[in-house]
């Protein structure tokens, strides 16, 4: 089975801190995605990547950046954390079989900014 | 931007009853996915619907897709407590990007 691993389940950070959320997948998937999940808003796409060193903005990229130096790792960076970035963050990956199988999600990181 | 609407947002139903969750989307697509999320957990794939008229069933859940109406339904038959979760639909465009609905939080009451 494909595994998508997010390094932290829960994080508490202070306003203004630089925050790194890490996601690693073990099945050589080309495509990786970062979503945030908020009640009543569903999942919203922050950034995605179709290849190493490649990144594309999603629907809500403001306040975030990403890094993909290796194929298996896709990092989400909050340059200066703010309280409105308190949320559940979900990483997902897929490859050319996306049509048949959809995305595989990580277990999520619940971030609280105080 | 492709928009996906689910209703209801919250659903409380008694065990043994039937109900349907609706997923409408705004532009043409013939790929629709249903996911389940348990509290505090990630999303797990339930169904993949890839053509007009597609119907998939597993246990007490049945999903269908009408691409002409831009509508998918998730029907629950004789609900049991184990089905309590949040259900998301997602629509894919010509690329690999998915657009998710707001989710339906289902609570099955004994």
JSON list of C-alpha atoms in Angstrom, two decimals, chain A residues 9 31 33 35 37 40-43 45 48 50 59 88 90 95 98-103 105-108, chain B residues 1 9 31 33 35 37 40-45 48 50 86 88 92 95-103:
[
{"chain": "A", "resi": 9, "resn": "UNK", "atom": "CA", "xyz": [-0.04, 14.83, 14.09]},
{"chain": "A", "resi": 31, "resn": "UNK", "atom": "CA", "xyz": [2.19, 14.42, -7.92]},
{"chain": "A", "resi": 33, "resn": "UNK", "atom": "CA", "xyz": [-0.63, 18.21, -2.89]},
{"chain": "A", "resi": 35, "resn": "UNK", "atom": "CA", "xyz": [-4.72, 21.00, 1.43]},
{"chain": "A", "resi": 37, "resn": "UNK", "atom": "CA", "xyz": [-9.36, 21.54, 5.98]},
{"chain": "A", "resi": 40, "resn": "UNK", "atom": "CA", "xyz": [-17.83, 24.18, 6.66]},
{"chain": "A", "resi": 41, "resn": "UNK", "atom": "CA", "xyz": [-15.22, 24.90, 3.98]},
{"chain": "A", "resi": 42, "resn": "UNK", "atom": "CA", "xyz": [-14.14, 21.41, 3.04]},
{"chain": "A", "resi": 43, "resn": "UNK", "atom": "CA", "xyz": [-10.65, 20.92, 1.64]},
{"chain": "A", "resi": 45, "resn": "UNK", "atom": "CA", "xyz": [-5.83, 23.41, -2.19]},
{"chain": "A", "resi": 48, "resn": "UNK", "atom": "CA", "xyz": [0.77, 21.25, -5.56]},
{"chain": "A", "resi": 50, "resn": "UNK", "atom": "CA", "xyz": [3.98, 17.56, -10.42]},
{"chain": "A", "resi": 59, "resn": "UNK", "atom": "CA", "xyz": [-6.60, 28.27, -4.55]},
{"chain": "A", "resi": 88, "resn": "UNK", "atom": "CA", "xyz": [-5.92, 20.72, 9.77]},
{"chain": "A", "resi": 90, "resn": "UNK", "atom": "CA", "xyz": [-3.57, 17.27, 4.71]},
{"chain": "A", "resi": 95, "resn": "UNK", "atom": "CA", "xyz": [0.66, 9.17, -9.98]},
{"chain": "A", "resi": 98, "resn": "UNK", "atom": "CA", "xyz": [-5.02, 9.00, -10.33]},
{"chain": "A", "resi": 99, "resn": "UNK", "atom": "CA", "xyz": [-8.04, 8.54, -12.57]},
{"chain": "A", "resi": 100, "resn": "UNK", "atom": "CA", "xyz": [-8.56, 5.01, -11.34]},
{"chain": "A", "resi": 101, "resn": "UNK", "atom": "CA", "xyz": [-7.66, 5.38, -7.70]},
{"chain": "A", "resi": 102, "resn": "UNK", "atom": "CA", "xyz": [-7.82, 9.03, -6.74]},
{"chain": "A", "resi": 103, "resn": "UNK", "atom": "CA", "xyz": [-5.54, 10.55, -4.16]},
{"chain": "A", "resi": 105, "resn": "UNK", "atom": "CA", "xyz": [-3.89, 11.09, 1.86]},
{"chain": "A", "resi": 106, "resn": "UNK", "atom": "CA", "xyz": [-1.62, 11.37, 4.84]},
{"chain": "A", "resi": 107, "resn": "UNK", "atom": "CA", "xyz": [-2.96, 11.26, 8.37]},
{"chain": "A", "resi": 108, "resn": "UNK", "atom": "CA", "xyz": [-3.02, 15.05, 8.69]},
{"chain": "B", "resi": 1, "resn": "UNK", "atom": "CA", "xyz": [-12.81, 27.28, -10.97]},
{"chain": "B", "resi": 9, "resn": "UNK", "atom": "CA", "xyz": [-23.79, 19.63, 5.64]},
{"chain": "B", "resi": 31, "resn": "UNK", "atom": "CA", "xyz": [-14.71, 11.68, -12.75]},
{"chain": "B", "resi": 33, "resn": "UNK", "atom": "CA", "xyz": [-14.71, 10.36, -6.02]},
{"chain": "B", "resi": 35, "resn": "UNK", "atom": "CA", "xyz": [-14.13, 9.74, 0.57]},
{"chain": "B", "resi": 37, "resn": "UNK", "atom": "CA", "xyz": [-13.18, 10.70, 7.13]},
{"chain": "B", "resi": 40, "resn": "UNK", "atom": "CA", "xyz": [-9.29, 13.00, 13.81]},
{"chain": "B", "resi": 41, "resn": "UNK", "atom": "CA", "xyz": [-8.32, 10.78, 10.91]},
{"chain": "B", "resi": 42, "resn": "UNK", "atom": "CA", "xyz": [-7.43, 11.27, 7.28]},
{"chain": "B", "resi": 43, "resn": "UNK", "atom": "CA", "xyz": [-9.56, 10.66, 4.20]},
{"chain": "B", "resi": 44, "resn": "UNK", "atom": "CA", "xyz": [-10.08, 7.15, 2.90]},
{"chain": "B", "resi": 45, "resn": "UNK", "atom": "CA", "xyz": [-11.28, 6.38, -0.59]},
{"chain": "B", "resi": 48, "resn": "UNK", "atom": "CA", "xyz": [-14.48, 6.01, -7.84]},
{"chain": "B", "resi": 50, "resn": "UNK", "atom": "CA", "xyz": [-15.73, 7.31, -14.00]},
{"chain": "B", "resi": 86, "resn": "UNK", "atom": "CA", "xyz": [-17.79, 12.84, 7.43]},
{"chain": "B", "resi": 88, "resn": "UNK", "atom": "CA", "xyz": [-16.63, 14.13, 0.99]},
{"chain": "B", "resi": 92, "resn": "UNK", "atom": "CA", "xyz": [-11.47, 15.99, -11.01]},
{"chain": "B", "resi": 95, "resn": "UNK", "atom": "CA", "xyz": [-5.59, 17.57, -14.99]},
{"chain": "B", "resi": 96, "resn": "UNK", "atom": "CA", "xyz": [-4.91, 15.82, -11.74]},
{"chain": "B", "resi": 97, "resn": "UNK", "atom": "CA", "xyz": [-6.42, 18.47, -9.53]},
{"chain": "B", "resi": 98, "resn": "UNK", "atom": "CA", "xyz": [-9.35, 17.51, -7.32]},
{"chain": "B", "resi": 99, "resn": "UNK", "atom": "CA", "xyz": [-12.02, 19.88, -6.06]},
{"chain": "B", "resi": 100, "resn": "UNK", "atom": "CA", "xyz": [-13.70, 18.85, -2.85]},
{"chain": "B", "resi": 101, "resn": "UNK", "atom": "CA", "xyz": [-17.16, 19.46, -1.50]},
{"chain": "B", "resi": 102, "resn": "UNK", "atom": "CA", "xyz": [-17.68, 20.90, 1.97]},
{"chain": "B", "resi": 103, "resn": "UNK", "atom": "CA", "xyz": [-18.34, 17.49, 3.45]}
]
